[in-house]
C-alpha atoms as an extended CHARMM CRD file, in Angstrom:
* protein
*
       288  EXT
         1         1  MET       CA            -19.4280000000       -3.1500000000        2.5650000000  PROA      1               0.0000000000
         2         2  GLU       CA            -19.4480000000        0.3770000000        3.9870000000  PROA      2               0.0000000000
         3         3  PRO       CA            -17.0560000000        2.5570000000        1.9650000000  PROA      3               0.0000000000
         4         4  ILE       CA            -14.2950000000        4.3440000000        3.8950000000  PROA      4               0.0000000000
         5         5  VAL       CA            -12.5100000000        6.3260000000        1.1960000000  PROA      5               0.0000000000
         6         6  ASP       CA            -14.0340000000        9.1280000000       -0.8700000000  PROA      6               0.0000000000
         7         7  THR       CA            -12.6180000000        7.8820000000       -4.1710000000  PROA      7               0.0000000000
         8         8  ALA       CA            -13.3810000000       11.0720000000       -6.1150000000  PROA      8               0.0000000000
         9         9  LEU       CA            -11.5890000000       13.1860000000       -3.5060000000  PROA      9               0.0000000000
        10        10  SER       CA             -8.6560000000       10.7960000000       -3.4480000000  PROA      10              0.0000000000
        11        11  LEU       CA             -8.2590000000       11.2140000000       -7.2050000000  PROA      11              0.0000000000
        12        12  GLN       CA             -8.3920000000       14.9910000000       -6.7700000000  PROA      12              0.0000000000
        13        13  HSD       CA             -5.5200000000       14.7120000000       -4.3070000000  PROA      13              0.0000000000
        14        14  LYS       CA             -3.5480000000       12.6010000000       -6.7970000000  PROA      14              0.0000000000
        15        15  ARG       CA             -4.2070000000       15.1310000000       -9.5560000000  PROA      15              0.0000000000
        16        16  ARG       CA             -3.0230000000       17.9770000000       -7.3350000000  PROA      16              0.0000000000
        17        17  ALA       CA              0.1030000000       16.0490000000       -6.3600000000  PROA      17              0.0000000000
        18        18  LEU       CA              0.8240000000       15.3010000000      -10.0180000000  PROA      18              0.0000000000
        19        19  ALA       CA              0.7520000000       19.0300000000      -10.7560000000  PROA      19              0.0000000000
        20        20  LEU       CA              3.3100000000       19.6290000000       -8.0030000000  PROA      20              0.0000000000
        21        21  GLY       CA              5.6960000000       17.0190000000       -9.4050000000  PROA      21              0.0000000000
        22        22  PRO       CA              8.1350000000       14.8310000000       -7.4300000000  PROA      22              0.0000000000
        23        23  ALA       CA             10.0790000000       17.8460000000       -6.1620000000  PROA      23              0.0000000000
        24        24  ASN       CA             12.4880000000       17.3620000000       -3.2730000000  PROA      24              0.0000000000
        25        25  GLY       CA             12.2380000000       13.5910000000       -3.4810000000  PROA      25              0.0000000000
        26        26  VAL       CA              8.7150000000       13.1840000000       -2.0850000000  PROA      26              0.0000000000
        27        27  ASP       CA              8.3390000000       10.0770000000       -4.2550000000  PROA      27              0.0000000000
        28        28  PHE       CA             10.8170000000        8.2790000000       -1.9590000000  PROA      28              0.0000000000
        29        29  LEU       CA              8.2610000000        5.6750000000       -0.8520000000  PROA      29              0.0000000000
        30        30  MET       CA              7.4750000000        4.7650000000       -4.4470000000  PROA      30              0.0000000000
        31        31  ARG       CA             11.1420000000        4.5850000000       -5.4060000000  PROA      31              0.0000000000
        32        32  LEU       CA             11.9370000000        2.3770000000       -2.4220000000  PROA      32              0.0000000000
        33        33  SER       CA              8.9630000000        0.1170000000       -3.1780000000  PROA      33              0.0000000000
        34        34  ALA       CA             10.0200000000       -0.2220000000       -6.8150000000  PROA      34              0.0000000000
        35        35  ASP       CA             13.5580000000       -1.1430000000       -5.7250000000  PROA      35              0.0000000000
        36        36  ASP       CA             12.1230000000       -3.7170000000       -3.3270000000  PROA      36              0.0000000000
        37        37  LEU       CA              9.9340000000       -5.1020000000       -6.1090000000  PROA      37              0.0000000000
        38        38  LEU       CA             13.0040000000       -5.5800000000       -8.2790000000  PROA      38              0.0000000000
        39        39  GLU       CA             14.7650000000       -7.4750000000       -5.4690000000  PROA      39              0.0000000000
        40        40  ARG       CA             11.7680000000       -9.7200000000       -4.8740000000  PROA      40              0.0000000000
        41        41  LEU       CA             11.4600000000      -10.5730000000       -8.5560000000  PROA      41              0.0000000000
        42        42  ALA       CA             15.1550000000      -11.5020000000       -8.5960000000  PROA      42              0.0000000000
        43        43  THR       CA             14.3670000000      -14.4230000000       -6.2630000000  PROA      43              0.0000000000
        44        44  VAL       CA             11.6690000000      -15.8550000000       -8.5650000000  PROA      44              0.0000000000
        45        45  GLU       CA             13.1570000000      -18.3540000000      -11.0030000000  PROA      45              0.0000000000
        46        46  ARG       CA             10.8560000000      -17.8790000000      -13.9780000000  PROA      46              0.0000000000
        47        47  ARG       CA              9.8230000000      -15.4670000000      -16.7190000000  PROA      47              0.0000000000
        48        48  PHE       CA              6.5740000000      -13.5470000000      -17.0630000000  PROA      48              0.0000000000
        49        49  PRO       CA              5.7470000000      -12.8470000000      -20.7230000000  PROA      49              0.0000000000
        50        50  ASP       CA              2.7620000000      -10.5950000000      -19.9540000000  PROA      50              0.0000000000
        51        51  ALA       CA              2.6930000000       -8.3410000000      -16.8980000000  PROA      51              0.0000000000
        52        52  ALA       CA              0.5630000000       -5.4350000000      -15.6890000000  PROA      52              0.0000000000
        53        53  THR       CA              0.9940000000       -2.6880000000      -13.1260000000  PROA      53              0.0000000000
        54        54  LEU       CA             -2.3100000000       -1.8410000000      -11.4830000000  PROA      54              0.0000000000
        55        55  PHE       CA             -3.0120000000        1.6750000000      -10.1620000000  PROA      55              0.0000000000
        56        56  SER       CA              0.6420000000        2.1280000000       -9.2130000000  PROA      56              0.0000000000
        57        57  LEU       CA              0.4730000000        5.9160000000       -9.7780000000  PROA      57              0.0000000000
        58        58  THR       CA              3.8680000000        6.3860000000      -11.4550000000  PROA      58              0.0000000000
        59        59  GLY       CA              6.0180000000        4.5710000000      -13.9840000000  PROA      59              0.0000000000
        60        60  HSD       CA              8.3670000000        3.2500000000      -11.2760000000  PROA      60              0.0000000000
        61        61  ALA       CA              6.7000000000       -0.1710000000      -11.0660000000  PROA      61              0.0000000000
        62        62  ALA       CA              6.7110000000       -0.6590000000      -14.8420000000  PROA      62              0.0000000000
        63        63  SER       CA             10.3580000000        0.4090000000      -15.0070000000  PROA      63              0.0000000000
        64        64  ALA       CA             11.2430000000       -2.1230000000      -12.3060000000  PROA      64              0.0000000000
        65        65  LEU       CA              9.5330000000       -4.9140000000      -14.2330000000  PROA      65              0.0000000000
        66        66  GLN       CA             11.3870000000       -3.9970000000      -17.4000000000  PROA      66              0.0000000000
        67        67  ALA       CA             14.6960000000       -3.7710000000      -15.5360000000  PROA      67              0.0000000000
        68        68  SER       CA             14.1810000000       -7.2250000000      -14.0270000000  PROA      68              0.0000000000
        69        69  GLY       CA             14.8470000000       -8.8940000000      -17.3740000000  PROA      69              0.0000000000
        70        70  LYS       CA             12.0270000000      -11.3410000000      -16.6220000000  PROA      70              0.0000000000
        71        71  VAL       CA              9.1320000000       -9.5540000000      -18.3170000000  PROA      71              0.0000000000
        72        72  ASP       CA              8.4880000000       -9.2570000000      -22.0450000000  PROA      72              0.0000000000
        73        73  HSD       CA              5.5180000000       -6.8820000000      -22.1190000000  PROA      73              0.0000000000
        74        74  VAL       CA              4.1530000000       -4.5040000000      -19.4660000000  PROA      74              0.0000000000
        75        75  THR       CA              0.6550000000       -2.9720000000      -19.4700000000  PROA      75              0.0000000000
        76        76  ARG       CA              0.0230000000       -0.0180000000      -17.1790000000  PROA      76              0.0000000000
        77        77  VAL       CA             -3.4690000000        0.5130000000      -15.7240000000  PROA      77              0.0000000000
        78        78  GLU       CA             -4.1930000000        3.8350000000      -14.0020000000  PROA      78              0.0000000000
        79        79  ALA       CA             -7.2580000000        5.6580000000      -12.7210000000  PROA      79              0.0000000000
        80        80  MET       CA             -6.5120000000        8.9040000000      -14.5860000000  PROA      80              0.0000000000
        81        81  PRO       CA             -5.0440000000        9.5550000000      -18.0360000000  PROA      81              0.0000000000
        82        82  GLU       CA             -2.7190000000       12.1560000000      -16.5120000000  PROA      82              0.0000000000
        83        83  LEU       CA             -0.8690000000        9.3910000000      -14.6970000000  PROA      83              0.0000000000
        84        84  LEU       CA              0.0310000000        7.7720000000      -18.0230000000  PROA      84              0.0000000000
        85        85  ASN       CA              2.5470000000       10.4580000000      -18.8520000000  PROA      85              0.0000000000
        86        86  ASP       CA              3.7000000000        8.6960000000      -22.0170000000  PROA      86              0.0000000000
        87        87  GLY       CA              0.1450000000        7.8600000000      -23.1000000000  PROA      87              0.0000000000
        88        88  GLU       CA              0.7670000000        4.1150000000      -23.0420000000  PROA      88              0.0000000000
        89        89  GLY       CA             -1.6680000000        2.0330000000      -20.9930000000  PROA      89              0.0000000000
        90        90  GLN       CA             -5.2910000000        1.7400000000      -19.9560000000  PROA      90              0.0000000000
        91        91  VAL       CA             -7.5030000000        4.0090000000      -17.8690000000  PROA      91              0.0000000000
        92        92  ALA       CA            -10.0150000000        2.3270000000      -15.5460000000  PROA      92              0.0000000000
        93        93  ALA       CA            -12.1580000000        3.2770000000      -12.5900000000  PROA      93              0.0000000000
        94        94  PRO       CA            -10.5080000000        2.5630000000       -9.2220000000  PROA      94              0.0000000000
        95        95  GLU       CA            -11.1150000000       -0.9740000000       -7.9510000000  PROA      95              0.0000000000
        96        96  THR       CA            -11.9090000000       -2.1030000000      -11.5110000000  PROA      96              0.0000000000
        97        97  VAL       CA             -9.4710000000       -4.5190000000      -13.1530000000  PROA      97              0.0000000000
        98        98  PRO       CA             -9.9420000000       -4.0840000000      -16.9430000000  PROA      98              0.0000000000
        99        99  LEU       CA             -7.8060000000       -7.0790000000      -17.8600000000  PROA      99              0.0000000000
       100       100  GLU       CA             -9.1230000000      -10.1290000000      -19.7070000000  PROA      100             0.0000000000
       101       101  GLN       CA             -9.5640000000      -13.2930000000      -17.6820000000  PROA      101             0.0000000000
       102       102  GLU       CA             -6.3530000000      -15.3530000000      -17.4940000000  PROA      102             0.0000000000
       103       103  SER       CA             -4.4720000000      -12.8290000000      -19.6450000000  PROA      103             0.0000000000
       104       104  MET       CA             -1.5310000000      -11.9680000000      -17.3690000000  PROA      104             0.0000000000
       105       105  ASP       CA              1.4140000000      -13.8900000000      -15.9360000000  PROA      105             0.0000000000
       106       106  LEU       CA              2.2670000000      -11.1920000000      -13.3730000000  PROA      106             0.0000000000
       107       107  ILE       CA              0.2730000000       -8.3390000000      -11.8390000000  PROA      107             0.0000000000
       108       108  VAL       CA              1.8540000000       -5.7290000000       -9.5750000000  PROA      108             0.0000000000
       109       109  SER       CA              0.2640000000       -3.0130000000       -7.4260000000  PROA      109             0.0000000000
       110       110  LEU       CA              2.3410000000       -0.4310000000       -5.5580000000  PROA      110             0.0000000000
       111       111  LEU       CA              1.0450000000        1.8950000000       -2.8320000000  PROA      111             0.0000000000
       112       112  SER       CA             -2.6190000000        2.0710000000       -3.7970000000  PROA      112             0.0000000000
       113       113  LEU       CA             -4.4480000000       -1.0290000000       -2.5420000000  PROA      113             0.0000000000
       114       114  HSD       CA             -4.9870000000        0.5350000000        0.9040000000  PROA      114             0.0000000000
       115       115  GLU       CA             -7.3910000000        3.0660000000       -0.6350000000  PROA      115             0.0000000000
       116       116  ALA       CA             -9.6970000000        0.4300000000       -2.0980000000  PROA      116             0.0000000000
       117       117  ASN       CA            -13.0610000000        0.2660000000       -0.3550000000  PROA      117             0.0000000000
       118       118  ASP       CA            -13.4620000000       -3.3790000000       -1.3800000000  PROA      118             0.0000000000
       119       119  ILE       CA            -10.0220000000       -4.9600000000       -1.1070000000  PROA      119             0.0000000000
       120       120  PRO       CA            -11.3370000000       -8.5750000000       -1.2560000000  PROA      120             0.0000000000
       121       121  GLY       CA            -13.3030000000       -7.8020000000       -4.4100000000  PROA      121             0.0000000000
       122       122  THR       CA            -10.2810000000       -6.1530000000       -6.0200000000  PROA      122             0.0000000000
       123       123  LEU       CA             -8.0860000000       -9.1360000000       -5.1630000000  PROA      123             0.0000000000
       124       124  ILE       CA            -10.6220000000      -11.5450000000       -6.6810000000  PROA      124             0.0000000000
       125       125  GLN       CA            -10.5820000000       -9.5550000000       -9.9360000000  PROA      125             0.0000000000
       126       126  ILE       CA             -6.7890000000       -9.6540000000       -9.9560000000  PROA      126             0.0000000000
       127       127  ARG       CA             -6.6960000000      -13.4040000000       -9.3810000000  PROA      127             0.0000000000
       128       128  ARG       CA             -9.1280000000      -13.9610000000      -12.2440000000  PROA      128             0.0000000000
       129       129  ALA       CA             -6.9590000000      -11.8690000000      -14.5740000000  PROA      129             0.0000000000
       130       130  LEU       CA             -3.9430000000      -14.0810000000      -13.8800000000  PROA      130             0.0000000000
       131       131  ARG       CA             -3.1650000000      -17.1800000000      -15.8770000000  PROA      131             0.0000000000
       132       132  PRO       CA             -2.8460000000      -20.3870000000      -13.8250000000  PROA      132             0.0000000000
       133       133  ASP       CA              0.3980000000      -20.1780000000      -11.8230000000  PROA      133             0.0000000000
       134       134  GLY       CA              0.5200000000      -16.4040000000      -12.4080000000  PROA      134             0.0000000000
       135       135  LEU       CA              1.9910000000      -14.2120000000       -9.6590000000  PROA      135             0.0000000000
       136       136  PHE       CA              0.5290000000      -11.1990000000       -7.8300000000  PROA      136             0.0000000000
       137       137  LEU       CA              2.8180000000       -8.8270000000       -5.9150000000  PROA      137             0.0000000000
       138       138  ALA       CA              1.6170000000       -5.7740000000       -4.0040000000  PROA      138             0.0000000000
       139       139  ALA       CA              2.9300000000       -3.2530000000       -1.5270000000  PROA      139             0.0000000000
       140       140  PHE       CA              0.7770000000       -0.8340000000        0.4350000000  PROA      140             0.0000000000
       141       141  PRO       CA              0.8610000000        1.0780000000        3.7540000000  PROA      141             0.0000000000
       142       142  GLY       CA             -0.2930000000       -1.1200000000        6.6290000000  PROA      142             0.0000000000
       143       143  ALA       CA             -1.1290000000       -0.8440000000       10.3260000000  PROA      143             0.0000000000
       144       144  GLY       CA              1.3400000000        1.3630000000       12.1650000000  PROA      144             0.0000000000
       145       145  THR       CA              1.7260000000        3.8130000000        9.2820000000  PROA      145             0.0000000000
       146       146  LEU       CA              1.5500000000        7.4180000000       10.5280000000  PROA      146             0.0000000000
       147       147  ALA       CA              0.6240000000        6.2030000000       14.0170000000  PROA      147             0.0000000000
       148       148  GLU       CA              2.3820000000        9.2280000000       15.4990000000  PROA      148             0.0000000000
       149       149  LEU       CA              0.3500000000       11.6440000000       13.3880000000  PROA      149             0.0000000000
       150       150  ARG       CA             -2.8950000000        9.8790000000       14.2710000000  PROA      150             0.0000000000
       151       151  ASP       CA             -2.1040000000        9.9550000000       18.0010000000  PROA      151             0.0000000000
       152       152  SER       CA             -1.0920000000       13.6270000000       17.9750000000  PROA      152             0.0000000000
       153       153  PHE       CA             -4.2710000000       14.8080000000       16.2630000000  PROA      153             0.0000000000
       154       154  LEU       CA             -6.5080000000       12.6350000000       18.4360000000  PROA      154             0.0000000000
       155       155  GLN       CA             -4.9840000000       14.1140000000       21.5930000000  PROA      155             0.0000000000
       156       156  ALA       CA             -5.0960000000       17.6730000000       20.2740000000  PROA      156             0.0000000000
       157       157  GLU       CA             -8.7450000000       17.4260000000       19.2490000000  PROA      157             0.0000000000
       158       158  ALA       CA             -9.6720000000       15.8060000000       22.5600000000  PROA      158             0.0000000000
       159       159  GLU       CA             -8.2060000000       18.8180000000       24.3280000000  PROA      159             0.0000000000
       160       160  LEU       CA             -9.6570000000       21.5200000000       22.0820000000  PROA      160             0.0000000000
       161       161  SER       CA            -13.0700000000       20.1650000000       21.1040000000  PROA      161             0.0000000000
       162       162  ASP       CA            -15.7830000000       17.7060000000       22.1190000000  PROA      162             0.0000000000
       163       163  GLY       CA            -14.5250000000       14.8760000000       19.9200000000  PROA      163             0.0000000000
       164       164  ALA       CA            -12.0650000000       13.7900000000       17.2700000000  PROA      164             0.0000000000
       165       165  SER       CA            -12.6240000000       13.2440000000       13.5560000000  PROA      165             0.0000000000
       166       166  PRO       CA            -10.6630000000       10.6080000000       11.6010000000  PROA      166             0.0000000000
       167       167  ARG       CA             -7.5980000000       12.0270000000        9.8730000000  PROA      167             0.0000000000
       168       168  VAL       CA             -5.5200000000        8.9020000000        9.1360000000  PROA      168             0.0000000000
       169       169  LEU       CA             -6.8000000000        5.8040000000        7.3340000000  PROA      169             0.0000000000
       170       170  PRO       CA             -7.4220000000        2.6060000000        9.3430000000  PROA      170             0.0000000000
       171       171  PHE       CA             -4.6210000000        0.6180000000        7.7040000000  PROA      171             0.0000000000
       172       172  THR       CA             -4.7530000000       -3.1820000000        7.3110000000  PROA      172             0.0000000000
       173       173  ASP       CA             -2.7630000000       -5.3960000000        9.6760000000  PROA      173             0.0000000000
       174       174  VAL       CA             -0.2160000000       -7.6720000000        7.9900000000  PROA      174             0.0000000000
       175       175  ARG       CA             -1.9010000000      -10.8170000000        9.3850000000  PROA      175             0.0000000000
       176       176  ASP       CA             -5.2780000000       -9.7510000000        8.0310000000  PROA      176             0.0000000000
       177       177  ALA       CA             -3.6670000000       -8.9810000000        4.6710000000  PROA      177             0.0000000000
       178       178  GLY       CA             -2.5190000000      -12.5800000000        4.3120000000  PROA      178             0.0000000000
       179       179  GLY       CA             -6.0400000000      -13.7440000000        5.1110000000  PROA      179             0.0000000000
       180       180  LEU       CA             -7.4320000000      -11.5020000000        2.3620000000  PROA      180             0.0000000000
       181       181  LEU       CA             -5.2490000000      -13.2990000000       -0.1930000000  PROA      181             0.0000000000
       182       182  GLN       CA             -6.6080000000      -16.6570000000        0.9300000000  PROA      182             0.0000000000
       183       183  ARG       CA            -10.1670000000      -15.3400000000        0.8430000000  PROA      183             0.0000000000
       184       184  ALA       CA             -9.6270000000      -14.1920000000       -2.7570000000  PROA      184             0.0000000000
       185       185  GLY       CA             -8.5300000000      -17.6830000000       -3.8030000000  PROA      185             0.0000000000
       186       186  PHE       CA             -4.7650000000      -17.2020000000       -4.1200000000  PROA      186             0.0000000000
       187       187  ALA       CA             -2.4590000000      -20.1500000000       -3.5650000000  PROA      187             0.0000000000
       188       188  LEU       CA              0.7330000000      -20.0070000000       -1.4810000000  PROA      188             0.0000000000
       189       189  PRO       CA             -0.1570000000      -16.6070000000        0.0460000000  PROA      189             0.0000000000
       190       190  VAL       CA              2.5930000000      -14.6910000000        1.8520000000  PROA      190             0.0000000000
       191       191  ALA       CA              2.3890000000      -11.3700000000        3.6880000000  PROA      191             0.0000000000
       192       192  ASP       CA              5.3300000000       -9.6030000000        5.3160000000  PROA      192             0.0000000000
       193       193  LEU       CA              6.0730000000       -6.1700000000        6.7040000000  PROA      193             0.0000000000
       194       194  GLU       CA              8.8540000000       -3.6610000000        6.1840000000  PROA      194             0.0000000000
       195       195  THR       CA              8.9780000000       -0.6050000000        8.4360000000  PROA      195             0.0000000000
       196       196  LEU       CA             10.5770000000        2.6900000000        7.4690000000  PROA      196             0.0000000000
       197       197  THR       CA             11.1190000000        5.6060000000        9.8460000000  PROA      197             0.0000000000
       198       198  VAL       CA             11.4170000000        9.0300000000        8.2180000000  PROA      198             0.0000000000
       199       199  ARG       CA             12.4430000000       12.1410000000       10.1290000000  PROA      199             0.0000000000
       200       200  TYR       CA             11.0440000000       15.6300000000        9.6180000000  PROA      200             0.0000000000
       201       201  ASP       CA             11.6500000000       19.0740000000       11.0760000000  PROA      201             0.0000000000
       202       202  ASN       CA              8.0610000000       19.2420000000       12.3290000000  PROA      202             0.0000000000
       203       203  LEU       CA              4.4770000000       18.1050000000       11.7160000000  PROA      203             0.0000000000
       204       204  PHE       CA              3.9650000000       20.7330000000        9.0170000000  PROA      204             0.0000000000
       205       205  ALA       CA              6.8840000000       19.3860000000        6.9620000000  PROA      205             0.0000000000
       206       206  LEU       CA              5.3940000000       15.8760000000        7.2020000000  PROA      206             0.0000000000
       207       207  MET       CA              1.9530000000       17.0730000000        6.1170000000  PROA      207             0.0000000000
       208       208  LYS       CA              3.5000000000       18.9510000000        3.1820000000  PROA      208             0.0000000000
       209       209  ASP       CA              5.0710000000       15.6840000000        1.9910000000  PROA      209             0.0000000000
       210       210  LEU       CA              1.7990000000       13.7790000000        2.4040000000  PROA      210             0.0000000000
       211       211  ARG       CA             -0.0220000000       16.3450000000        0.2540000000  PROA      211             0.0000000000
       212       212  ALA       CA              2.7330000000       16.1230000000       -2.3540000000  PROA      212             0.0000000000
       213       213  MET       CA              2.2610000000       12.3210000000       -2.3700000000  PROA      213             0.0000000000
       214       214  GLY       CA             -1.4800000000       12.7250000000       -2.9450000000  PROA      214             0.0000000000
       215       215  ALA       CA             -2.0490000000       11.1760000000        0.4780000000  PROA      215             0.0000000000
       216       216  ALA       CA             -4.1310000000       13.8710000000        2.1640000000  PROA      216             0.0000000000
       217       217  ASN       CA             -7.2080000000       12.8400000000        4.1610000000  PROA      217             0.0000000000
       218       218  ALA       CA             -9.8760000000       11.4580000000        1.8020000000  PROA      218             0.0000000000
       219       219  MET       CA            -11.9850000000        9.5300000000        4.3030000000  PROA      219             0.0000000000
       220       220  ILE       CA            -15.7330000000        9.8120000000        3.9530000000  PROA      220             0.0000000000
       221       221  ALA       CA            -16.0950000000       10.2610000000        7.7230000000  PROA      221             0.0000000000
       222       222  ARG       CA            -13.6900000000       13.2260000000        7.8040000000  PROA      222             0.0000000000
       223       223  SER       CA            -14.8730000000       16.4530000000        9.4140000000  PROA      223             0.0000000000
       224       224  ARG       CA            -16.2130000000       19.0090000000        6.9250000000  PROA      224             0.0000000000
       225       225  LYS       CA            -15.3520000000       21.8670000000        9.2730000000  PROA      225             0.0000000000
       226       226  PRO       CA            -12.1730000000       23.7810000000        8.3960000000  PROA      226             0.0000000000
       227       227  ALA       CA             -9.4960000000       22.9720000000       10.9710000000  PROA      227             0.0000000000
       228       228  ASN       CA             -8.2630000000       26.0250000000       12.8150000000  PROA      228             0.0000000000
       229       229  LEU       CA             -4.6390000000       26.9540000000       13.3570000000  PROA      229             0.0000000000
       230       230  ALA       CA             -4.8740000000       26.2030000000       17.0780000000  PROA      230             0.0000000000
       231       231  LEU       CA             -5.5260000000       22.5290000000       16.3550000000  PROA      231             0.0000000000
       232       232  PHE       CA             -2.5000000000       22.1910000000       14.0780000000  PROA      232             0.0000000000
       233       233  MET       CA             -0.2610000000       24.0570000000       16.5000000000  PROA      233             0.0000000000
       234       234  ARG       CA             -1.3200000000       21.8730000000       19.4320000000  PROA      234             0.0000000000
       235       235  ALA       CA             -0.9420000000       18.6830000000       17.3730000000  PROA      235             0.0000000000
       236       236  SER       CA              2.5270000000       19.8360000000       16.3700000000  PROA      236             0.0000000000
       237       237  GLU       CA              3.4360000000       20.4090000000       20.0160000000  PROA      237             0.0000000000
       238       238  ILE       CA              2.1830000000       16.9650000000       21.0540000000  PROA      238             0.0000000000
       239       239  TYR       CA              4.0260000000       15.3330000000       18.1670000000  PROA      239             0.0000000000
       240       240  ALA       CA              7.2730000000       17.0180000000       19.1810000000  PROA      240             0.0000000000
       241       241  GLU       CA              6.7800000000       16.1030000000       22.8520000000  PROA      241             0.0000000000
       242       242  ARG       CA              6.1140000000       12.4020000000       22.1970000000  PROA      242             0.0000000000
       243       243  TYR       CA              7.9080000000       11.5040000000       18.9850000000  PROA      243             0.0000000000
       244       244  SER       CA             11.0140000000       13.6260000000       18.5790000000  PROA      244             0.0000000000
       245       245  ASP       CA             14.6860000000       12.7020000000       18.7190000000  PROA      245             0.0000000000
       246       246  PRO       CA             17.2960000000       14.5420000000       20.8070000000  PROA      246             0.0000000000
       247       247  ASP       CA             18.0290000000       16.8670000000       17.8750000000  PROA      247             0.0000000000
       248       248  GLY       CA             14.3810000000       17.9950000000       17.8540000000  PROA      248             0.0000000000
       249       249  ARG       CA             13.3360000000       16.2950000000       14.6200000000  PROA      249             0.0000000000
       250       250  ILE       CA             10.1800000000       14.1720000000       14.6790000000  PROA      250             0.0000000000
       251       251  ARG       CA              9.7570000000       10.5580000000       13.5300000000  PROA      251             0.0000000000
       252       252  ALA       CA              7.1170000000        9.3100000000       11.0850000000  PROA      252             0.0000000000
       253       253  THR       CA              6.5200000000        5.5860000000       10.6190000000  PROA      253             0.0000000000
       254       254  PHE       CA              5.6170000000        3.9890000000        7.2950000000  PROA      254             0.0000000000
       255       255  SER       CA              4.8150000000        0.2700000000        7.6200000000  PROA      255             0.0000000000
       256       256  ILE       CA              4.7400000000       -1.2890000000        4.1570000000  PROA      256             0.0000000000
       257       257  VAL       CA              2.8510000000       -4.5690000000        3.8000000000  PROA      257             0.0000000000
       258       258  TRP       CA              4.0400000000       -6.8210000000        0.9880000000  PROA      258             0.0000000000
       259       259  LEU       CA              1.6970000000       -9.4410000000       -0.4540000000  PROA      259             0.0000000000
       260       260  SER       CA              2.4780000000      -12.2760000000       -2.8130000000  PROA      260             0.0000000000
       261       261  GLY       CA              0.1120000000      -14.9450000000       -4.0590000000  PROA      261             0.0000000000
       262       262  TRP       CA             -0.2050000000      -17.2770000000       -7.0190000000  PROA      262             0.0000000000
       263       263  ALA       CA             -3.1780000000      -18.1400000000       -9.1840000000  PROA      263             0.0000000000
       264       264  PRO       CA             -3.9010000000      -21.8090000000       -8.4400000000  PROA      264             0.0000000000
       265       265  HSD       CA             -2.2690000000      -24.4510000000      -10.6290000000  PROA      265             0.0000000000
       266       266  ALA       CA             -2.0300000000      -28.2470000000      -10.3890000000  PROA      266             0.0000000000
       267       267  SER       CA              1.7880000000      -28.1200000000      -10.2510000000  PROA      267             0.0000000000
       268       268  GLN       CA              1.9020000000      -26.0880000000       -7.0350000000  PROA      268             0.0000000000
       269       269  GLN       CA              2.7630000000      -27.5600000000       -3.6580000000  PROA      269             0.0000000000
       270       270  LYS       CA             -0.2270000000      -28.6070000000       -1.5880000000  PROA      270             0.0000000000
       271       271  PRO       CA             -0.3850000000      -28.7790000000        2.2120000000  PROA      271             0.0000000000
       272       272  ALA       CA             -0.3900000000      -32.2900000000        3.5990000000  PROA      272             0.0000000000
       273       273  ALA       CA             -3.8270000000      -33.7100000000        4.3490000000  PROA      273             0.0000000000
       274       274  ARG       CA             -4.9250000000      -33.4490000000        7.9620000000  PROA      274             0.0000000000
       275       275  GLY       CA             -4.0040000000      -36.5990000000        9.9030000000  PROA      275             0.0000000000
       276       276  SER       CA             -1.5160000000      -37.8270000000        7.2980000000  PROA      276             0.0000000000
       277       277  ALA       CA              1.5910000000      -37.3840000000        9.4720000000  PROA      277             0.0000000000
       278       278  THR       CA              3.6700000000      -40.5180000000        9.9740000000  PROA      278             0.0000000000
       279       279  ALA       CA              5.5860000000      -39.2510000000       13.0280000000  PROA      279             0.0000000000
       280       280  SER       CA              4.4210000000      -37.8840000000       16.3600000000  PROA      280             0.0000000000
       281       281  LEU       CA              5.4100000000      -34.3510000000       17.3430000000  PROA      281             0.0000000000
       282       282  ALA       CA              5.5120000000      -35.4440000000       20.9900000000  PROA      282             0.0000000000
       283       283  GLU       CA              7.9990000000      -38.1670000000       20.0910000000  PROA      283             0.0000000000
       284       284  ALA       CA             10.1580000000      -35.7570000000       18.1550000000  PROA      284             0.0000000000
       285       285  LEU       CA             10.3380000000      -33.3850000000       21.1160000000  PROA      285             0.0000000000
       286       286  LYS       CA             11.3430000000      -36.0020000000       23.6450000000  PROA      286             0.0000000000
       287       287  PRO       CA             14.8790000000      -35.5280000000       25.0500000000  PROA      287             0.0000000000
       288       288  ARG       CA             17.4010000000      -38.0070000000       23.7270000000  PROA      288             0.0000000000
């Protein structure tokens, strides 16, 4: 599988963002995702003695699990020791799941799976680390995220140079995400999408937030040439022309894909065998 993300550079961006701190609420996506995680767990009628948060960047996911009242012990796994601000947890290379086979009842990943170069392989490792009937929950940016930013830079570069270099990740579509769960061997896979629109004064304010989130461009295929001011100014103009509200502020879309899947277990519901229906759909649809 051809890698897309420069993992070392991505970690550099996370380290730089960590030094900046969550000033001015730039961790809003993580806080919203953690709140959503708490709501989703509230609908699951069971307890999870052993849980892990996987490369979730902050302590928000672990705090949500503890606040749910359904988890006894939480293990944090992060790619850098700096992210374990209290020193509790494990450090592992990205896309490596350092958990023993069938050792967890619940594994959660918030806002990092989109940067994995081998998402199917990562999901397989996660499924193996779950005990039978264990639950996996994940949220990550999906297709449609930062579409306005992508479009504005593509148009600006087309006008000012001979071609365009990739500046926004090719995010996974929600339908493909559900298929990845099935491919990794999860039972009862579900994928859904939640879209958030955030408004900014201009493109530069948006890019400042992305840097503070550690979400700057880390694609391997990125241009190595320093971007000139003319490109950013033209992209900002295009953004404002196409994606601004009447008050002049621009819109930025964040499409968050949520995944849930269970490690297979004999007690789980199974789809009916093909051809086992006892009633005809055509008969059911006939007018009465």
